[in-house]
mmCIF file of C-alpha atoms in Angstrom:
data_model
loop_
_atom_site.group_PDB
_atom_site.id
_atom_site.type_symbol
_atom_site.label_atom_id
_atom_site.label_comp_id
_atom_site.label_asym_id
_atom_site.label_seq_id
_atom_site.Cartn_x
_atom_site.Cartn_y
_atom_site.Cartn_z
ATOM 1 C CA MET A 1459 -2.755 -14.009 31.857
ATOM 2 C CA LYS A 1460 -5.107 -13.104 29.016
ATOM 3 C CA ASP A 1461 -3.778 -10.909 26.225
ATOM 4 C CA LEU A 1462 -6.491 -8.233 26.501
ATOM 5 C CA LEU A 1463 -4.926 -5.927 23.925
ATOM 6 C CA ARG A 1464 -4.845 -8.701 21.347
ATOM 7 C CA LEU A 1465 -8.443 -9.630 22.199
ATOM 8 C CA ARG A 1466 -9.446 -6.052 21.392
ATOM 9 C CA THR A 1467 -7.648 -5.841 18.053
ATOM 10 C CA SER A 1468 -5.158 -7.716 15.935
ATOM 11 C CA LEU A 1469 -3.541 -4.411 14.968
ATOM 12 C CA SER A 1470 -0.525 -3.323 16.924
ATOM 13 C CA GLU A 1471 -0.546 0.227 18.245
ATOM 14 C CA GLU A 1472 2.178 1.202 15.789
ATOM 15 C CA ILE A 1473 0.389 -0.140 12.706
ATOM 16 C CA GLU A 1474 -2.920 1.360 13.825
ATOM 17 C CA THR A 1475 -1.236 4.753 14.177
ATOM 18 C CA LEU A 1476 0.404 4.464 10.742
ATOM 19 C CA LEU A 1477 -2.906 3.521 9.105
ATOM 20 C CA ASN A 1478 -4.667 6.411 10.828
ATOM 21 C CA GLU A 1479 -1.959 8.770 9.575
ATOM 22 C CA GLN A 1480 -2.553 7.423 6.068
ATOM 23 C CA ILE A 1481 -6.292 8.074 6.443
ATOM 24 C CA LYS A 1482 -5.351 11.696 7.006
ATOM 25 C CA VAL A 1483 -3.107 11.765 3.930
ATOM 26 C CA GLU A 1484 -5.900 10.313 1.774
ATOM 27 C CA ALA A 1485 -8.371 12.856 3.170
ATOM 28 C CA TYR A 1486 -5.898 15.623 2.405
ATOM 29 C CA SER A 1487 -5.472 14.309 -1.169
ATOM 30 C CA SER A 1488 -9.237 14.212 -1.607
ATOM 31 C CA SER A 1489 -9.616 17.815 -0.468
ATOM 32 C CA LEU A 1490 -6.619 18.929 -2.524
ATOM 33 C CA TYR A 1491 -8.069 17.406 -5.709
ATOM 34 C CA LEU A 1492 -11.379 19.086 -4.984
ATOM 35 C CA ALA A 1493 -9.666 22.473 -4.611
ATOM 36 C CA MET A 1494 -7.831 21.805 -7.910
ATOM 37 C CA SER A 1495 -11.146 20.921 -9.526
ATOM 38 C CA SER A 1496 -12.625 24.212 -8.398
ATOM 39 C CA TRP A 1497 -9.616 26.148 -9.762
ATOM 40 C CA CYS A 1498 -9.930 24.387 -13.139
ATOM 41 C CA ASN A 1499 -13.626 25.128 -13.223
ATOM 42 C CA ARG A 1500 -13.033 28.825 -12.508
ATOM 43 C CA ASN A 1501 -10.435 29.013 -15.262
ATOM 44 C CA GLY A 1502 -12.446 27.304 -17.978
ATOM 45 C CA TYR A 1503 -10.910 23.817 -17.885
ATOM 46 C CA ASP A 1504 -14.207 21.970 -17.560
ATOM 47 C CA ASN A 1505 -12.949 18.484 -18.466
ATOM 48 C CA SER A 1506 -10.084 18.683 -16.009
ATOM 49 C CA ALA A 1507 -12.472 19.965 -13.343
ATOM 50 C CA GLY A 1508 -14.624 16.857 -13.830
ATOM 51 C CA TYR A 1509 -11.590 14.575 -13.858
ATOM 52 C CA LEU A 1510 -10.186 16.067 -10.649
ATOM 53 C CA GLU A 1511 -13.569 15.874 -8.942
ATOM 54 C CA ARG A 1512 -13.687 12.148 -9.731
ATOM 55 C CA GLN A 1513 -10.123 11.789 -8.440
ATOM 56 C CA SER A 1514 -11.209 13.484 -5.233
ATOM 57 C CA GLY A 1515 -13.974 10.896 -4.866
ATOM 58 C CA GLU A 1516 -11.486 8.075 -5.447
ATOM 59 C CA GLU A 1517 -9.162 9.390 -2.748
ATOM 60 C CA ARG A 1518 -12.094 9.537 -0.352
ATOM 61 C CA GLU A 1519 -12.888 5.914 -1.202
ATOM 62 C CA HIS A 1520 -9.278 5.002 -0.412
ATOM 63 C CA MET A 1521 -9.619 6.791 2.897
ATOM 64 C CA LEU A 1522 -12.804 4.874 3.699
ATOM 65 C CA LYS A 1523 -11.191 1.570 2.748
ATOM 66 C CA LEU A 1524 -8.487 2.194 5.362
ATOM 67 C CA PHE A 1525 -11.057 3.515 7.833
ATOM 68 C CA ARG A 1526 -13.237 0.406 7.558
ATOM 69 C CA TYR A 1527 -10.245 -1.908 7.761
ATOM 70 C CA ILE A 1528 -9.073 -0.431 11.076
ATOM 71 C CA ASN A 1529 -12.570 -0.653 12.547
ATOM 72 C CA ASP A 1530 -13.166 -4.153 11.173
ATOM 73 C CA LEU A 1531 -10.057 -5.358 12.980
ATOM 74 C CA GLY A 1532 -11.214 -3.878 16.267
ATOM 75 C CA GLY A 1533 -9.028 -0.786 16.094
ATOM 76 C CA LYS A 1534 -10.048 2.842 16.402
ATOM 77 C CA ALA A 1535 -10.277 4.598 13.049
ATOM 78 C CA ILE A 1536 -10.042 8.349 13.385
ATOM 79 C CA SER A 1537 -12.043 10.779 11.292
ATOM 80 C CA PRO A 1538 -9.270 13.147 10.200
ATOM 81 C CA GLU A 1539 -9.052 16.873 10.551
ATOM 82 C CA VAL A 1540 -7.981 18.328 7.219
ATOM 83 C CA THR A 1541 -6.479 21.800 7.150
ATOM 84 C CA ASN A 1542 -4.261 24.017 4.991
ATOM 85 C CA ILE A 1543 -5.721 23.055 1.628
ATOM 86 C CA PRO A 1544 -4.409 25.504 -1.007
ATOM 87 C CA GLN A 1545 -7.233 27.093 -2.979
ATOM 88 C CA GLU A 1546 -5.127 28.937 -5.544
ATOM 89 C CA PHE A 1547 -2.599 27.420 -7.931
ATOM 90 C CA ASP A 1548 0.100 28.927 -10.113
ATOM 91 C CA SER A 1549 -0.924 27.402 -13.422
ATOM 92 C CA PHE A 1550 -2.844 24.658 -15.224
ATOM 93 C CA LYS A 1551 0.358 22.625 -15.550
ATOM 94 C CA GLY A 1552 1.300 23.368 -11.932
ATOM 95 C CA ILE A 1553 -1.848 21.578 -10.789
ATOM 96 C CA PHE A 1554 -0.820 18.328 -12.421
ATOM 97 C CA GLU A 1555 2.758 18.634 -11.202
ATOM 98 C CA LEU A 1556 1.376 18.933 -7.684
ATOM 99 C CA ALA A 1557 -0.954 15.967 -8.296
ATOM 100 C CA LEU A 1558 1.999 13.799 -9.317
ATOM 101 C CA GLN A 1559 3.991 14.904 -6.265
ATOM 102 C CA GLN A 1560 1.056 13.994 -4.056
ATOM 103 C CA GLU A 1561 0.794 10.527 -5.629
ATOM 104 C CA ILE A 1562 4.528 9.960 -5.208
ATOM 105 C CA GLN A 1563 4.196 10.825 -1.518
ATOM 106 C CA VAL A 1564 1.264 8.415 -1.145
ATOM 107 C CA THR A 1565 3.246 5.598 -2.801
ATOM 108 C CA SER A 1566 6.184 6.280 -0.527
ATOM 109 C CA ASN A 1567 3.873 6.186 2.524
ATOM 110 C CA PHE A 1568 2.395 2.824 1.514
ATOM 111 C CA ASN A 1569 5.887 1.427 0.982
ATOM 112 C CA ARG A 1570 6.880 2.610 4.436
ATOM 113 C CA ILE A 1571 3.766 1.132 6.076
ATOM 114 C CA SER A 1572 4.298 -2.173 4.230
ATOM 115 C CA ASP A 1573 7.867 -2.247 5.482
ATOM 116 C CA ARG A 1574 6.692 -1.702 9.056
ATOM 117 C CA CYS A 1575 4.044 -4.432 8.672
ATOM 118 C CA GLN A 1576 6.678 -6.875 7.513
ATOM 119 C CA LYS A 1577 8.919 -5.998 10.436
ATOM 120 C CA ALA A 1578 5.981 -6.385 12.841
ATOM 121 C CA ASN A 1579 4.999 -9.724 11.231
ATOM 122 C CA ASP A 1580 1.571 -8.248 10.427
ATOM 123 C CA TYR A 1581 0.981 -10.157 7.191
ATOM 124 C CA VAL A 1582 -2.770 -9.581 7.323
ATOM 125 C CA THR A 1583 -2.315 -5.838 6.950
ATOM 126 C CA LEU A 1584 0.499 -6.361 4.464
ATOM 127 C CA GLN A 1585 -1.900 -8.365 2.320
ATOM 128 C CA PHE A 1586 -4.543 -5.635 2.679
ATOM 129 C CA LEU A 1587 -2.005 -3.022 1.529
ATOM 130 C CA GLN A 1588 -1.264 -4.900 -1.705
ATOM 131 C CA TRP A 1589 -4.395 -3.374 -3.240
ATOM 132 C CA PHE A 1590 -3.153 0.146 -2.506
ATOM 133 C CA LEU A 1591 0.339 -0.579 -3.842
ATOM 134 C CA LYS A 1592 -1.179 -1.832 -7.088
ATOM 135 C CA GLU A 1593 -3.499 1.166 -7.236
ATOM 136 C CA GLN A 1594 -0.507 3.493 -6.904
ATOM 137 C CA ILE A 1595 0.982 2.111 -10.140
ATOM 138 C CA GLU A 1596 -2.113 3.394 -11.919
ATOM 139 C CA GLU A 1597 -2.276 6.687 -10.024
ATOM 140 C CA GLU A 1598 1.336 7.579 -10.795
ATOM 141 C CA TYR A 1599 1.084 6.380 -14.386
ATOM 142 C CA VAL A 1600 -1.962 8.546 -15.116
ATOM 143 C CA ALA A 1601 -0.464 11.585 -13.373
ATOM 144 C CA ARG A 1602 2.764 11.244 -15.419
ATOM 145 C CA ARG A 1603 0.941 10.744 -18.708
ATOM 146 C CA ILE A 1604 -1.173 13.833 -18.100
ATOM 147 C CA LEU A 1605 1.941 15.870 -17.395
ATOM 148 C CA GLU A 1606 3.493 14.599 -20.610
ATOM 149 C CA LEU A 1607 0.534 15.984 -22.563
ATOM 150 C CA PHE A 1608 1.809 19.459 -21.744
ATOM 151 C CA ASP A 1609 5.078 18.679 -23.560
ATOM 152 C CA ILE A 1610 3.534 16.718 -26.425
ATOM 153 C CA ILE A 1611 0.701 19.107 -27.267
ATOM 154 C CA GLY A 1612 2.332 22.296 -25.995
ATOM 155 C CA GLU A 1613 0.555 25.083 -24.162
ATOM 156 C CA GLU A 1614 0.644 27.670 -26.923
ATOM 157 C CA GLY A 1615 -2.404 28.677 -28.959
ATOM 158 C CA THR A 1616 -5.222 26.241 -28.364
ATOM 159 C CA GLY A 1617 -2.812 23.850 -26.608
ATOM 160 C CA ARG A 1618 -4.365 24.088 -23.149
ATOM 161 C CA TRP A 1619 -7.838 23.595 -24.632
ATOM 162 C CA GLN A 1620 -6.590 20.432 -26.361
ATOM 163 C CA ILE A 1621 -4.867 19.195 -23.194
ATOM 164 C CA ASP A 1622 -8.050 19.776 -21.207
ATOM 165 C CA LYS A 1623 -9.954 17.661 -23.747
ATOM 166 C CA GLN A 1624 -7.423 14.809 -23.525
ATOM 167 C CA ILE A 1625 -7.037 14.624 -19.745
ATOM 168 C CA PRO A 1626 -10.198 12.583 -18.936
ATOM 169 C CA LYS A 1627 -9.198 10.067 -21.637
ATOM 170 C CA VAL A 1628 -5.909 9.104 -19.981
ATOM 171 C CA SER A 1629 -6.285 5.732 -18.322
ATOM 172 C CA TYR A 1630 -4.286 2.682 -17.304
ATOM 173 C CA GLY A 1631 -5.191 -0.645 -18.911
ATOM 174 C CA ASP A 1632 -5.304 -4.050 -17.231
ATOM 175 C CA GLU A 1633 -2.125 -5.173 -18.957
ATOM 176 C CA GLY A 1634 -0.321 -1.958 -18.073
ATOM 177 C CA GLY A 1635 0.069 1.035 -20.311
ATOM 178 C CA GLU A 1636 -2.493 3.421 -21.672
ATOM 179 C CA ASP A 1637 -5.769 2.117 -23.116
ATOM 180 C CA MET B 1378 3.087 -10.804 38.240
ATOM 181 C CA GLN B 1379 1.114 -11.338 41.396
ATOM 182 C CA ILE B 1380 -2.387 -12.783 41.524
ATOM 183 C CA LYS B 1381 -4.437 -11.194 44.281
ATOM 184 C CA ALA B 1382 -6.223 -13.787 46.426
ATOM 185 C CA ASN B 1383 -9.945 -14.312 45.815
ATOM 186 C CA THR B 1384 -10.162 -11.921 42.922
ATOM 187 C CA HIS B 1385 -9.704 -12.029 39.179
ATOM 188 C CA LEU B 1386 -7.146 -9.258 39.363
ATOM 189 C CA ILE B 1387 -3.634 -9.760 38.115
ATOM 190 C CA GLU B 1388 -1.079 -7.145 38.941
ATOM 191 C CA VAL B 1389 0.537 -6.028 35.696
ATOM 192 C CA PHE B 1390 2.955 -3.411 36.972
ATOM 193 C CA ARG B 1391 3.524 -1.532 40.199
ATOM 194 C CA THR B 1392 5.602 1.380 41.418
ATOM 195 C CA GLU B 1393 5.531 3.137 44.778
ATOM 196 C CA ALA B 1394 2.973 5.583 43.331
ATOM 197 C CA GLY B 1395 0.401 3.110 42.038
ATOM 198 C CA ALA B 1396 -0.325 0.042 39.950
ATOM 199 C CA VAL B 1397 -2.115 -1.363 36.928
ATOM 200 C CA TYR B 1398 -4.157 -4.552 37.251
ATOM 201 C CA GLN B 1399 -5.838 -6.675 34.660
ATOM 202 C CA CYS B 1400 -9.269 -8.066 35.530
ATOM 203 C CA GLU B 1401 -9.643 -11.489 33.934
ATOM 204 C CA ALA B 1402 -13.405 -11.520 34.629
ATOM 205 C CA SER B 1403 -14.414 -8.173 33.128
ATOM 206 C CA ASN B 1404 -11.490 -7.910 30.653
ATOM 207 C CA ASN B 1405 -10.730 -4.427 31.942
ATOM 208 C CA PHE B 1406 -7.591 -2.729 33.160
ATOM 209 C CA ILE B 1407 -7.691 -1.124 36.571
ATOM 210 C CA LEU B 1408 -5.445 1.764 37.422
ATOM 211 C CA GLU B 1409 -4.708 2.387 41.061
ATOM 212 C CA PHE B 1410 -3.306 5.876 41.491
ATOM 213 C CA ALA B 1411 -3.559 8.621 44.120
ATOM 214 C CA ASP B 1412 -5.896 6.529 46.348
ATOM 215 C CA ARG B 1413 -8.337 6.000 43.485
ATOM 216 C CA SER B 1414 -9.138 3.021 41.295
ATOM 217 C CA THR B 1415 -10.250 3.585 37.718
ATOM 218 C CA ALA B 1416 -11.414 0.833 35.345
ATOM 219 C CA PHE B 1417 -10.643 1.105 31.636
ATOM 220 C CA LYS B 1418 -11.707 -1.013 28.686
ATOM 221 C CA PRO B 1419 -8.574 -2.028 26.723
ATOM 222 C CA GLY B 1420 -9.176 0.522 23.948
ATOM 223 C CA ASN B 1421 -9.745 3.326 26.428
ATOM 224 C CA PHE B 1422 -6.672 2.288 28.375
ATOM 225 C CA ILE B 1423 -4.544 2.726 25.240
ATOM 226 C CA ASP B 1424 -6.272 6.043 24.561
ATOM 227 C CA PHE B 1425 -5.602 7.264 28.089
ATOM 228 C CA SER B 1426 -2.004 6.185 27.828
ATOM 229 C CA LYS B 1427 -1.564 8.047 24.523
ATOM 230 C CA ARG B 1428 -2.984 11.228 26.037
ATOM 231 C CA LEU B 1429 -0.746 10.923 29.057
ATOM 232 C CA PHE B 1430 2.396 10.488 26.967
ATOM 233 C CA ALA B 1431 1.341 13.364 24.698
ATOM 234 C CA ILE B 1432 1.672 15.812 27.616
ATOM 235 C CA ASN B 1433 4.519 18.191 26.923
ATOM 236 C CA LEU B 1434 6.485 18.187 30.167
ATOM 237 C CA ALA B 1435 9.014 20.761 28.963
ATOM 238 C CA GLU B 1436 6.190 23.182 28.188
ATOM 239 C CA MET B 1437 4.634 22.555 31.612
ATOM 240 C CA LEU B 1438 7.946 23.354 33.247
ATOM 241 C CA CYS B 1439 8.841 26.409 31.209
ATOM 242 C CA SER B 1440 5.510 28.134 30.644
ATOM 243 C CA PRO B 1441 4.949 31.187 32.871
ATOM 244 C CA ALA B 1442 1.141 30.751 32.650
ATOM 245 C CA LYS B 1443 -0.629 30.470 36.003
ATOM 246 C CA HIS B 1444 -1.920 26.911 35.634
ATOM 247 C CA ALA B 1445 0.726 25.589 33.246
ATOM 248 C CA ASP B 1446 2.045 23.179 35.853
ATOM 249 C CA LEU B 1447 -1.247 21.247 35.865
ATOM 250 C CA ALA B 1448 -2.452 18.800 33.234
ATOM 251 C CA ILE B 1449 -6.052 17.673 32.857
ATOM 252 C CA ILE B 1450 -6.982 14.364 31.247
ATOM 253 C CA MET B 1451 -10.605 13.332 30.899
ATOM 254 C CA PRO B 1452 -10.668 9.724 29.686
ATOM 255 C CA PRO B 1453 -13.729 8.762 27.621
ATOM 256 C CA TYR B 1454 -16.516 6.712 29.285
ATOM 257 C CA CYS B 1455 -14.959 7.354 32.649
ATOM 258 C CA GLU B 1456 -16.266 9.256 35.651
ATOM 259 C CA THR B 1457 -12.785 10.153 36.816
ATOM 260 C CA CYS B 1458 -11.050 13.316 35.705
ATOM 261 C CA PHE B 1459 -7.294 13.345 36.180
ATOM 262 C CA LEU B 1460 -5.867 16.643 37.372
ATOM 263 C CA LEU B 1461 -2.138 16.057 37.475
ATOM 264 C CA THR B 1462 0.887 17.972 38.683
ATOM 265 C CA ILE B 1463 4.207 17.523 36.868
ATOM 266 C CA THR B 1464 5.380 14.981 39.463
ATOM 267 C CA GLU B 1465 2.130 13.043 39.101
ATOM 268 C CA VAL B 1466 2.409 13.041 35.303
ATOM 269 C CA ILE B 1467 5.904 11.556 35.579
ATOM 270 C CA SER B 1468 4.755 8.974 38.141
ATOM 271 C CA LEU B 1469 1.773 7.978 36.043
ATOM 272 C CA GLN B 1470 3.917 7.766 32.901
ATOM 273 C CA ARG B 1471 6.233 5.376 34.741
ATOM 274 C CA ILE B 1472 3.300 3.167 35.771
ATOM 275 C CA LEU B 1473 1.636 3.085 32.364
ATOM 276 C CA GLY B 1474 4.937 2.791 30.504
ATOM 277 C CA GLY B 1475 5.875 -0.192 32.654
ATOM 278 C CA ALA B 1476 2.428 -1.744 32.263
ATOM 279 C CA LYS B 1477 2.559 -1.384 28.490
ATOM 280 C CA THR B 1478 5.947 -3.088 28.378
ATOM 281 C CA ILE B 1479 4.671 -6.023 30.461
ATOM 282 C CA LEU B 1480 1.510 -6.284 28.319
ATOM 283 C CA HIS B 1481 3.623 -6.275 25.186
ATOM 284 C CA LEU B 1482 5.864 -8.949 26.666
ATOM 285 C CA ASN B 1483 2.788 -11.000 27.562
ATOM 286 C CA SER B 1484 1.620 -10.698 23.927
ATOM 287 C CA ILE B 1485 4.980 -11.942 22.650
ATOM 288 C CA LEU B 1486 4.961 -14.860 25.099
ATOM 289 C CA ARG B 1487 1.417 -15.885 24.196
ATOM 290 C CA THR B 1488 2.187 -15.698 20.463
ATOM 291 C CA SER B 1489 5.283 -17.840 21.006
ATOM 292 C CA GLN B 1490 3.255 -20.344 23.038
ATOM 293 C CA LEU B 1491 0.748 -20.627 20.193
ATOM 294 C CA GLN B 1492 3.524 -21.068 17.661
ATOM 295 C CA PHE B 1493 5.197 -23.887 19.572
ATOM 296 C CA ALA B 1494 2.051 -25.558 20.930
#
């Protein structure tokens, strides 16, 4: 008897579902960063607004990478419905605390999916996920460093203006650590 | 698994209410239920199965709404619309659940065959 399900796709139903759920998380992150960008723009943090807009684009790219992978393997990638995006935030610092929390959740999700792939002997997808796991080192590093600027520079006086100027400069080098 | 004579159909799973066949010629699944046969491409079969198992039986049973005891599933690329009572939902879930288990088992067996060939 032919294995029709395997002929259709090499993804198991479980892994396909997990990847589709992750597409939704990435889409949510993208929209969340865009809402943060808008808030920063409205409150005079132009550099942060630009940075967060670029982050939003990156999250969308991550979403598309997962989307294309599912379709390439014969699965059914689902265009996600994104709802409940907050449009208002408590503070400038609060935005970056939320960004870090979001990145931590994404890392945890990729760890969980990798674990499931290993248990399902899906080493193809596990290999594909390596890129995301590596990317999360950078995402969390940058988010943490930005948050540290609030302690190092301080928010008093022209502090927030200085922090806003520094935010787009925070990056993660090839060898690890800030450039 | 029973191979029907003179056809490419292989019976995957059967209950008293219906059956799922696999057509080796067209690579489709065929669901036989309530005196009707419906062909599904593998992807649509999985889709249909997901929708069927997503039906909230407890809500169907408890809701006082007039038509709450009926579920409608319209599979994509399919001319058949499934209008199901609670009993039919349960029967169909048994058929598809059983078929999925057999298909999964078939996958495992084929993978093992390839590994030890």
